[in-house]
Coordinates of C-alpha atoms in Angstrom, one line a residue:
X1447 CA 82.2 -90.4 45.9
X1448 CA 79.9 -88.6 43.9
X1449 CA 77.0 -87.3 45.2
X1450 CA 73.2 -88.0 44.8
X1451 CA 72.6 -84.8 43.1
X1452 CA 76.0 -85.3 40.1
X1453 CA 73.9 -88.8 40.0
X1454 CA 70.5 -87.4 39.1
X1455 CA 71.9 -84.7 36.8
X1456 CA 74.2 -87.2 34.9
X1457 CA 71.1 -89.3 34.4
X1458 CA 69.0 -86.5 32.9
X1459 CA 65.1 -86.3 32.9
X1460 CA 63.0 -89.3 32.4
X1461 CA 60.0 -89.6 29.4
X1462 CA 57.6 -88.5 32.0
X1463 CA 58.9 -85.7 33.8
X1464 CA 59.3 -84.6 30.0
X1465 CA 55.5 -84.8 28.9
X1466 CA 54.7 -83.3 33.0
X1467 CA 57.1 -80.4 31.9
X1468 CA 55.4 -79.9 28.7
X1469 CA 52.1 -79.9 29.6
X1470 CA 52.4 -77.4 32.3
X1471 CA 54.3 -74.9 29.5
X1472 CA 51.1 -75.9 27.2
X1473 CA 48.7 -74.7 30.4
X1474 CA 50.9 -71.6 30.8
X1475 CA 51.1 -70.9 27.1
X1476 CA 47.3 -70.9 26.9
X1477 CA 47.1 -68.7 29.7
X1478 CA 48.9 -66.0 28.7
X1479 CA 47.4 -66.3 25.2
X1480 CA 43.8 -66.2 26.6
X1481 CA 45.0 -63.2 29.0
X1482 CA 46.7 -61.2 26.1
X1483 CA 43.7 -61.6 23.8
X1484 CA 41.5 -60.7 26.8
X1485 CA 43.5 -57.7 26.9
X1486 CA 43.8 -56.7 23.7
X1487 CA 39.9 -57.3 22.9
X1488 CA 39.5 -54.7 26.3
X1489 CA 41.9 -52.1 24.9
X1490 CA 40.1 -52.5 21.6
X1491 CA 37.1 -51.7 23.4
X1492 CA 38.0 -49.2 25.3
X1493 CA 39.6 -47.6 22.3
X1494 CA 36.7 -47.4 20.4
X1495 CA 34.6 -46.3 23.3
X1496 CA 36.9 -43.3 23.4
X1497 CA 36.6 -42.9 20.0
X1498 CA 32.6 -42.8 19.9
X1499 CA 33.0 -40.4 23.1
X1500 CA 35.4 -37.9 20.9
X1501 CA 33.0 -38.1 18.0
X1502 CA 29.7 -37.6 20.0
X1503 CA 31.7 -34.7 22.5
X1504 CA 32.4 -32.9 18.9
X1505 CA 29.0 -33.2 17.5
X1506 CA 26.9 -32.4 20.7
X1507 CA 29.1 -29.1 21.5
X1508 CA 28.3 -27.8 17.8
X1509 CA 24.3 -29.1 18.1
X1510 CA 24.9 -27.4 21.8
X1511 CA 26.2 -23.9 20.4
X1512 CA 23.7 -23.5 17.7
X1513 CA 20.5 -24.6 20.2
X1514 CA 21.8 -22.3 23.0
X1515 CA 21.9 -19.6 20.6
X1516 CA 18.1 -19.5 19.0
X1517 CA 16.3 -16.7 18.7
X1518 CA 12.8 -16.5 19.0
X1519 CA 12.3 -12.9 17.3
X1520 CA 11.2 -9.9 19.1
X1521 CA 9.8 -9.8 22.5
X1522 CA 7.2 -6.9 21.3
X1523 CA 6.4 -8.9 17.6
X1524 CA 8.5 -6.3 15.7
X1525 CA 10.5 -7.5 12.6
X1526 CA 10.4 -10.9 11.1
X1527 CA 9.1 -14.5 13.0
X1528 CA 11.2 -16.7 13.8
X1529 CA 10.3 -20.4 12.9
X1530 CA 11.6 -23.4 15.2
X1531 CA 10.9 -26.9 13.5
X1532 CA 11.6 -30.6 14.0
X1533 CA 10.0 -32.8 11.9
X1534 CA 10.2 -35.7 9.9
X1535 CA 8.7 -34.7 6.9
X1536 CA 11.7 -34.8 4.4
X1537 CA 10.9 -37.2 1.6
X1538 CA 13.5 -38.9 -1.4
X1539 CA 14.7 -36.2 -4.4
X1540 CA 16.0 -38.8 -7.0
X1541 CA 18.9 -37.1 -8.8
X1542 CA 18.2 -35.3 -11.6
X1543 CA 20.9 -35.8 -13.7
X1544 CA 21.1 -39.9 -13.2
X1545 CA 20.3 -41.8 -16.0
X1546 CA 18.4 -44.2 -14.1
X1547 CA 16.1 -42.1 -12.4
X1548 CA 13.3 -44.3 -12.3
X1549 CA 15.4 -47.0 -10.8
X1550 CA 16.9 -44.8 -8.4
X1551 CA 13.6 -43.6 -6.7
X1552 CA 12.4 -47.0 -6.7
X1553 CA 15.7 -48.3 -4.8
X1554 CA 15.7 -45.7 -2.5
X1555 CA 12.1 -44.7 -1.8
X1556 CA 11.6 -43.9 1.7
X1557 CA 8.8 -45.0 4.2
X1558 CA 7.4 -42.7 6.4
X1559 CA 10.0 -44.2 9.6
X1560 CA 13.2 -43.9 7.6
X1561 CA 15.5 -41.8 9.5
X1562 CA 16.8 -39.9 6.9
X1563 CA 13.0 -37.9 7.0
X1564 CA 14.2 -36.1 9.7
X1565 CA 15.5 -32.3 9.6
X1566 CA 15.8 -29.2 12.2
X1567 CA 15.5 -26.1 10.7
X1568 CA 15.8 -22.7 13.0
X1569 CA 17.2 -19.3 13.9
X1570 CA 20.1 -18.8 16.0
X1571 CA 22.3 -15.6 16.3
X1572 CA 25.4 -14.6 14.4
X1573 CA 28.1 -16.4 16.0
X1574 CA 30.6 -13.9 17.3
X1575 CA 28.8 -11.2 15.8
X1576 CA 29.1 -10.0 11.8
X1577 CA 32.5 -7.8 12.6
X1578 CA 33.8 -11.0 14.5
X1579 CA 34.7 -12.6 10.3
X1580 CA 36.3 -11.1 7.5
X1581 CA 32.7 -12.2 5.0
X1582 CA 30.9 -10.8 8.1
X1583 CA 32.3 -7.2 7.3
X1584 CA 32.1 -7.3 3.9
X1585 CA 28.8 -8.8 3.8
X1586 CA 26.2 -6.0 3.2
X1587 CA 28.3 -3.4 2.2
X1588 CA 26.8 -2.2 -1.0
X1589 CA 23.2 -2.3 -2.1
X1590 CA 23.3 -4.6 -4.9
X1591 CA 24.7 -7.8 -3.6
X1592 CA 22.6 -10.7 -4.1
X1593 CA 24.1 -13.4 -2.9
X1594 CA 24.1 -15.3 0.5
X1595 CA 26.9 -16.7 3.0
X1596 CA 26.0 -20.1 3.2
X1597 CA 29.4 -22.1 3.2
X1598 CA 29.1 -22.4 -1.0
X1599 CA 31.9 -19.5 -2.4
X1600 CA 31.5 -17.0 -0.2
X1601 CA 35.1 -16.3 -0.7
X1602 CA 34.6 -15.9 -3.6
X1603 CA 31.5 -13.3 -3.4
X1604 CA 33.7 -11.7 -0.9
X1605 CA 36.5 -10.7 -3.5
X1606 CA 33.6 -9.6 -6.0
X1607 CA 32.5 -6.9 -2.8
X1608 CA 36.1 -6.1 -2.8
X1609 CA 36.1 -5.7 -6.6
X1610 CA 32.6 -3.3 -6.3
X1611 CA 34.1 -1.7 -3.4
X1612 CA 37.2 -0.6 -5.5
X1613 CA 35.3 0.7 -8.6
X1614 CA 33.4 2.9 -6.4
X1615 CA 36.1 4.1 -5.3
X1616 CA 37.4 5.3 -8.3
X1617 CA 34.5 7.0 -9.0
X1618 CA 34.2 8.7 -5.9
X1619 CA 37.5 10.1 -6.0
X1620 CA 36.7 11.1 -9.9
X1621 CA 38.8 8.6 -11.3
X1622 CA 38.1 6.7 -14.5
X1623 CA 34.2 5.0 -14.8
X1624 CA 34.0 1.6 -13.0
X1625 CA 34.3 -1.6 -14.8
X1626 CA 31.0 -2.4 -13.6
X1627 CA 29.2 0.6 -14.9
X1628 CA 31.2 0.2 -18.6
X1629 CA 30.1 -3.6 -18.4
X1630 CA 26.3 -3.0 -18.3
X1631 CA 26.3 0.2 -20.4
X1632 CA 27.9 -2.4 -23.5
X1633 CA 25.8 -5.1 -22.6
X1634 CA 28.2 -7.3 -21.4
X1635 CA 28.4 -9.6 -18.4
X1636 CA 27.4 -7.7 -15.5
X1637 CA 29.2 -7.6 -11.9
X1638 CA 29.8 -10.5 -10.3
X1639 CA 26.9 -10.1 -7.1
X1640 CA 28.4 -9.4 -3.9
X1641 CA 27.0 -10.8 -0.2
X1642 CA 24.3 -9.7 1.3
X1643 CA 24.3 -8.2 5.3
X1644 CA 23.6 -11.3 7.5
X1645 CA 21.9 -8.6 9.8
X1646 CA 22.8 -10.9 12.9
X1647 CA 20.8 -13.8 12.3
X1648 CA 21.4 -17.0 10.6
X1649 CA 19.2 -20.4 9.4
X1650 CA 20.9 -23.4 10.6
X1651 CA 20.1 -27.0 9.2
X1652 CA 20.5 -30.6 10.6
X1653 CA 19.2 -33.4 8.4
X1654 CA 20.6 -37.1 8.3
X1655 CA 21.6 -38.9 5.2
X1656 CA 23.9 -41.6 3.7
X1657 CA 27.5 -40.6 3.6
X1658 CA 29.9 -41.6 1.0
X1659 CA 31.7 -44.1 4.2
X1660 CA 28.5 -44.9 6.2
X1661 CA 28.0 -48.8 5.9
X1662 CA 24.5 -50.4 5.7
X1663 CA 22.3 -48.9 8.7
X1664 CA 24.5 -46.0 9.2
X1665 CA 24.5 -42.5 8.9
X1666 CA 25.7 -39.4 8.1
X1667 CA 24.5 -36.1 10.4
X1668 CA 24.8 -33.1 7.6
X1669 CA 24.7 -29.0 8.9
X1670 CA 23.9 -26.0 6.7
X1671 CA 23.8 -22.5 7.3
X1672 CA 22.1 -19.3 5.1
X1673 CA 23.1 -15.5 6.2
X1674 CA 20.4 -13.4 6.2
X1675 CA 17.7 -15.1 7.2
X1676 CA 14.6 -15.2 4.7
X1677 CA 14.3 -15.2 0.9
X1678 CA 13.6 -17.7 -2.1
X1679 CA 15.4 -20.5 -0.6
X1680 CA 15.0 -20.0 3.3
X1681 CA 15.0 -23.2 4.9
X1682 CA 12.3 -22.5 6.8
X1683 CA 9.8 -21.7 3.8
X1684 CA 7.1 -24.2 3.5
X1685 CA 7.8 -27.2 0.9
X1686 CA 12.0 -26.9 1.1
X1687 CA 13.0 -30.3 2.2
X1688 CA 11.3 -31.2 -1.4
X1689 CA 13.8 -29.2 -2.8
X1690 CA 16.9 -31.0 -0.9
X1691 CA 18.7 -32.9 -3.8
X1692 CA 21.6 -35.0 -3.7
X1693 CA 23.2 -32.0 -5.9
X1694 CA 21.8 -29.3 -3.5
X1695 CA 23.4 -31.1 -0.2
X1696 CA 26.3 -31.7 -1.8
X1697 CA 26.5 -28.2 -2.6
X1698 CA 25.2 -26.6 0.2
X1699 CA 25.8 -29.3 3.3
X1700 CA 28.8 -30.1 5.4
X1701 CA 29.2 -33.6 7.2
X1702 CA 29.1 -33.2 10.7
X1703 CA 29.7 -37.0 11.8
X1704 CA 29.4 -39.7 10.1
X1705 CA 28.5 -43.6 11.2
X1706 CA 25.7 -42.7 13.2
X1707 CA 23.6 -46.1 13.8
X1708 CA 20.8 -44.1 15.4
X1709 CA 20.2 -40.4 16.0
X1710 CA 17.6 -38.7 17.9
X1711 CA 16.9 -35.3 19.5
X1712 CA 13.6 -34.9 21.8
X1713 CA 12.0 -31.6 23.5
X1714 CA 11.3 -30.7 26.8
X1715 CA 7.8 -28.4 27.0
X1716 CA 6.1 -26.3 29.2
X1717 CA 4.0 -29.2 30.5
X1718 CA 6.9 -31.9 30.2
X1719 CA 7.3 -33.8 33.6
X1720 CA 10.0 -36.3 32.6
X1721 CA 11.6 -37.3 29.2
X1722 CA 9.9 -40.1 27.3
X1723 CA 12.3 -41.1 24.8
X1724 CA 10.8 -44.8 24.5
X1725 CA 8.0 -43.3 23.3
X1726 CA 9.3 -40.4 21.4
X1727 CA 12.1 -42.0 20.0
X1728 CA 12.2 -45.5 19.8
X1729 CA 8.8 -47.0 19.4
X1730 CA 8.3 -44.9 16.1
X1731 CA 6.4 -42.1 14.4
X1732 CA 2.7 -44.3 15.5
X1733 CA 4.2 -44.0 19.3
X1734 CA 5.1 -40.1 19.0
X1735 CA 2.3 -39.2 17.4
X1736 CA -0.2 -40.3 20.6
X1737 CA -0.3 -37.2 22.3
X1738 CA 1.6 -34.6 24.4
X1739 CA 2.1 -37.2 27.6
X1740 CA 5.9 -36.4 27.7
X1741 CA 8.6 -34.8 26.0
X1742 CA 8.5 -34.2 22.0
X1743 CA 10.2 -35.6 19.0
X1744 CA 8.7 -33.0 16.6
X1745 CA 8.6 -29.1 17.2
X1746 CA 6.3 -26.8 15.1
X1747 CA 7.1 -23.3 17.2
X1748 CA 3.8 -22.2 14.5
X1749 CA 2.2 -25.1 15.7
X1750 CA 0.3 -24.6 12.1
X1751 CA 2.0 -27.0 10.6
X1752 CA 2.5 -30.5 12.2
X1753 CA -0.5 -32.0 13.5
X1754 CA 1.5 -34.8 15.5
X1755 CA 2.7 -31.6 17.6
X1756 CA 1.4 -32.1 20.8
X1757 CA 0.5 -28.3 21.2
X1758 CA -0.4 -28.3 17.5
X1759 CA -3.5 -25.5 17.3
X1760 CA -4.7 -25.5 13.7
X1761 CA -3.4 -23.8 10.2
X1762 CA -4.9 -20.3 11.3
X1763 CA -2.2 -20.2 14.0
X1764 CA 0.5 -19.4 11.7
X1765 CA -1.1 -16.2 11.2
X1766 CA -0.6 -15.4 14.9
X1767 CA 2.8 -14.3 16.5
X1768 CA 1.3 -14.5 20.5
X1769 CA 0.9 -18.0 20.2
X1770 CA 4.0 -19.4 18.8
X1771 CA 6.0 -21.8 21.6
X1772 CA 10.1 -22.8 21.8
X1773 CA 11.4 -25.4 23.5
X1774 CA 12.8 -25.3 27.1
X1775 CA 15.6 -27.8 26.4
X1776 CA 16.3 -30.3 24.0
X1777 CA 18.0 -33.8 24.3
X1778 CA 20.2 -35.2 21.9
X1779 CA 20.5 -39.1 21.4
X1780 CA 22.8 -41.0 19.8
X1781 CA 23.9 -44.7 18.8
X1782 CA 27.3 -45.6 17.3
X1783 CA 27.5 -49.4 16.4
X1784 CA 30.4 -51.2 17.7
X1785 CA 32.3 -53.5 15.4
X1786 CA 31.8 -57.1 16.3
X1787 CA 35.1 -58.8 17.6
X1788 CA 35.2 -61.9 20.2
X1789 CA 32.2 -61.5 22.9
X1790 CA 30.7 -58.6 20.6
X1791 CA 30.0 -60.6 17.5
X1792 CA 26.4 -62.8 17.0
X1793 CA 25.1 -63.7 13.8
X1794 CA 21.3 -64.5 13.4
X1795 CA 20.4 -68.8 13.5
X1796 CA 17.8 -69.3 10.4
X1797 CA 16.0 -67.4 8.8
X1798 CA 13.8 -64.3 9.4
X1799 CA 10.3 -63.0 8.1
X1800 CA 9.4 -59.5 8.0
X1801 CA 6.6 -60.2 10.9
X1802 CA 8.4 -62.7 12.8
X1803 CA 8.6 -62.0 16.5
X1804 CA 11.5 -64.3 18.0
X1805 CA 14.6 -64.0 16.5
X1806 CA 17.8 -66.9 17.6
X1807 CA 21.6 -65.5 17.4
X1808 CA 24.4 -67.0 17.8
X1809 CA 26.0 -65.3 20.9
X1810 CA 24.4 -64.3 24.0
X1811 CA 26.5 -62.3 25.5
X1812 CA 26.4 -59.5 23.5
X1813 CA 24.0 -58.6 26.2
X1814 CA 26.1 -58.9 29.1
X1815 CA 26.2 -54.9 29.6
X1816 CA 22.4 -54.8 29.5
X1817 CA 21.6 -57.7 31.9
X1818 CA 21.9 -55.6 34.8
X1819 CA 19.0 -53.8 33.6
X1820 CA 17.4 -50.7 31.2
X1821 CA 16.3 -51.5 27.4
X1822 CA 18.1 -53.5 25.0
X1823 CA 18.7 -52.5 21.8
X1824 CA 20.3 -54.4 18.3
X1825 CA 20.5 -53.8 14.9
X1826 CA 20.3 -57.1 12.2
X1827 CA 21.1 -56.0 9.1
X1828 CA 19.9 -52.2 8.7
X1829 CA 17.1 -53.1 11.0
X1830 CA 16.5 -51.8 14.7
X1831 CA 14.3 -54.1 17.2
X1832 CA 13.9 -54.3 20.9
X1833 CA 14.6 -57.3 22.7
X1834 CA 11.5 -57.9 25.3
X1835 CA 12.3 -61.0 26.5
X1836 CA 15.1 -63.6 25.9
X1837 CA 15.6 -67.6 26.7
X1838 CA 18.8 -68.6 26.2
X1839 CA 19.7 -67.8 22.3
X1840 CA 16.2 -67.1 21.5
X1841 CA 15.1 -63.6 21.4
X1842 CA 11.3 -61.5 21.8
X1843 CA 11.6 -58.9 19.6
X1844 CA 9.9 -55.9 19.3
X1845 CA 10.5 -55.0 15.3
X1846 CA 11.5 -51.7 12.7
X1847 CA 11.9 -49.7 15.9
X1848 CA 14.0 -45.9 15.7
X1849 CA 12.2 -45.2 12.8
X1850 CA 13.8 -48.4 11.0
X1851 CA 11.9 -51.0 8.3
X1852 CA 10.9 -54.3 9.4
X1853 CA 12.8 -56.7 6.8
X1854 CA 13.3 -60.5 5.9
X1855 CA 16.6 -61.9 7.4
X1856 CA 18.6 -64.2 5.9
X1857 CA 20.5 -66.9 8.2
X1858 CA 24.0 -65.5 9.3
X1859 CA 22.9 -61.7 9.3
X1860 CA 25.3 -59.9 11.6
X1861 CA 23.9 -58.7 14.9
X1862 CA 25.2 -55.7 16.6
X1863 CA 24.7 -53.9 19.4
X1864 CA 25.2 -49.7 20.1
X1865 CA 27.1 -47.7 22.1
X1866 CA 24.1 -44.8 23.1
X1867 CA 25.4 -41.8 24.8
X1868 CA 22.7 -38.5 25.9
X1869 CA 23.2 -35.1 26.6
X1870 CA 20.4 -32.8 27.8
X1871 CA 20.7 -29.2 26.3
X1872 CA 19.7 -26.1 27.9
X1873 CA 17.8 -23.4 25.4
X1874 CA 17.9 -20.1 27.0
X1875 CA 15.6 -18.1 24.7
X1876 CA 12.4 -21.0 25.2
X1877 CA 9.5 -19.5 25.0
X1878 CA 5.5 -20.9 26.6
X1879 CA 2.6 -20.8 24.6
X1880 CA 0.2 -18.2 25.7
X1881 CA -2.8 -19.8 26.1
X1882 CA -5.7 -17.9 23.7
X1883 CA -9.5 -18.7 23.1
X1884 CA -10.0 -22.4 22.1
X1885 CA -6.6 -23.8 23.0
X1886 CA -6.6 -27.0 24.7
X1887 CA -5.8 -27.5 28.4

């Protein structure tokens, strides 16, 4: 006899159990599909975070070193000032060897919010110390060099000290005339200029501007550096940042990071009682021009020259050393934008005018991290705006916020959302304002 079981198995499955079989493989299948892509869109994430982390760690210890190292000149007022400035007071150079100049300027003029105004120009020590670098040690060495280290061939100025160096050599030992000396005395080319003595000191640099990979609403955050301090083309002389070209910062600038959304540094003052970056940073230049009622977007240690300086005192103060102010501490701010993948992703519904206050997107939960609290920030197009208030899909917005441009908005612009990371700098050397005749309490 066979039993019930060699029955059932000889008989095989029915339509039924088929189609039951199937569908719970289907549910299954779409399980694990949904949980892998949940997984990978989290690694994704987390990679990226990671990434932004690495490129904002990199930037802030470099911003770090050169803030914790500013000098504020002499204690007794001997030797040269020193000039501390934040401002955003850099203005469009059109190229000067495009052919479509004209164009150009008119493309790319800037308002007074765009963020590539801004620059941070000061005075920090030698890093290491001159004898610490090979250019350091050559630098200075004979009295006619001319030229400056400034990250544009100084190598090469260094071998033309080396060259100098040898002739002189010759001649002190009584050997044959240099080939400097012979050069000028037949009116040929003379010696190539050697480098200057960076005497311990050193201008440093930070401006924003677009980098050859920066996409539409990002950035590039450039340094420069000039050793010894002072001269024709000091960054701290009045009217440089009119002299910034895109051929000078090519030649003179070095990328620091690039695909920065947003970037912002604010100051912390001797009557700072908590930092106001809504007000310094984000509401625009109107917002951080009201007044000294928290922490500063602009320095002016002269404070001569920027009259939205809260502790701004009037041009005769440039004249006097006993009143120039530093900063106590500095925070740095900044926005990289994520790239928009599943939940991340939202495209603007209809159209947008330049005034309009409610905007409609196409995904919600690109907010998810923010529900929970603190401010909400997006970028459509090239444009920042605050989100104020939201019901379902539509959006309050406040608009052209972090020193962006209010624009017109086509349907199906891409929305996207920053990852913002802070970092509060300490700055050893501050200095407080003494308080003279006619300053105001």
């Amino acid at each position: 006899m066979r039993s019930r079981l060699q029955i059932e198995l000889e008989r095989g499955l029915t339509l039924i159990e088929l189609i039951v079989a199937m569908a719970l493989f289907s549910v299954m299948g779409l399980f694990l599909f949904n949980l892998m892509a949940r997984s990978l869109e989290i690694y994704r994430g987390s990679s990226q975070s990671a990434e932004f982390y690495d490129k904002f760690d990199s930037v802030s210890r470099q911003l770090e070193d050169d803030l914790r190292c500013t000098w504020i000149g002499d204690p007794e007022g001997r030797g040269p000032k020193s000039v501390f400035l934040a401002d955003y007071d850099r203005k469009y150079v059109p190229s000067e060897t495009s052919e479509e100049k004209e164009a150009a300027a008119a493309r790319n003029a800037w308002t007074a919010d765009d963020p590539r105004s801004f620059a941070l120009r000061f005075i920090r020590t030698f890093p290491g110390g001159e004898n610490s670098t090979t250019l350091g040690r050559f630098a200075g060495t004979y009295s006619d060099q001319e030229m400056y280290l400034d990250g544009v061939d100084d190598d090469v100025e260094s071998r033309a000290d080396a060259i100098n160096a040898e002739s002189r050599e010759r001649l002190e030992n009584g050997g044959s005339q240099p080939r400097n000396i012979k050069s000028r005395r037949q009116g040929s080319k003379p010696p190539e200029p050697g480098l200057l003595a960076p005497r311990g000191l050193m201008e440093v640099l930070y401006f924003l501007d677009r980098g050859e990979n920066d996409t539409p609403g990002t950035f590039t955050l450039y340094r420069a550096i000039r050793s010894p301090t002072g001269g024709v083309g000091s960054f701290l002389a009045p009217g440089f940042l009119r002299r910034m070209s895109p051929e000078w910062i090519v030649a003179h600038a070095v990328p620091v990071v690039s695909g920065l959304a947003h970037f912002g540094i604010v100051f912390w003052t001797q009557d700072t009682k908590e930092w106001d970056l809504e007000r310094a940073l984000d509401r625009g230049a109107k917002a951080a021009a009201r007044g000294n009622i928290g922490s500063e977007a602009r320095w002016d240690s002269t404070r001569s020259r920027s009259k939205a300086f809260g502790m701004y005192r009037g041009e005769d103060s440039a004249q006097v050393w006993e009143d120039d102010v530093f900063p106590v501490r500095a925070q740095l701010v900044m926005t990289f934008l994520r790239e928009g993948r599943g939940e991340g992703e939202a495209r603007t519904l209809g159209a947008t005018s330049r005034t309009a206050r409610r905007l409609q997107i196409s995904n919600r939960k690109i907010f998810k991290e923010w529900d929970r609290g603190g401010p909400r920030f997006l970028q459509v197009g090239s444009e920042w705006m605050e989100v104020v208030g939201a019901e379902g899909r539509e959006l309050e917005v406040l608009r052209g916020i972090r020193r962006s441009v209010p624009q017109k908005h086509e349907s199906g612009t891409d929305v996207r959302v920053g990852r913002r990371f802070k970092k509060v700098v300490q700055i050893p050397a501050h200095r407080a304002a003494f308080r003279l005749p006619g300053d105001k309490k």
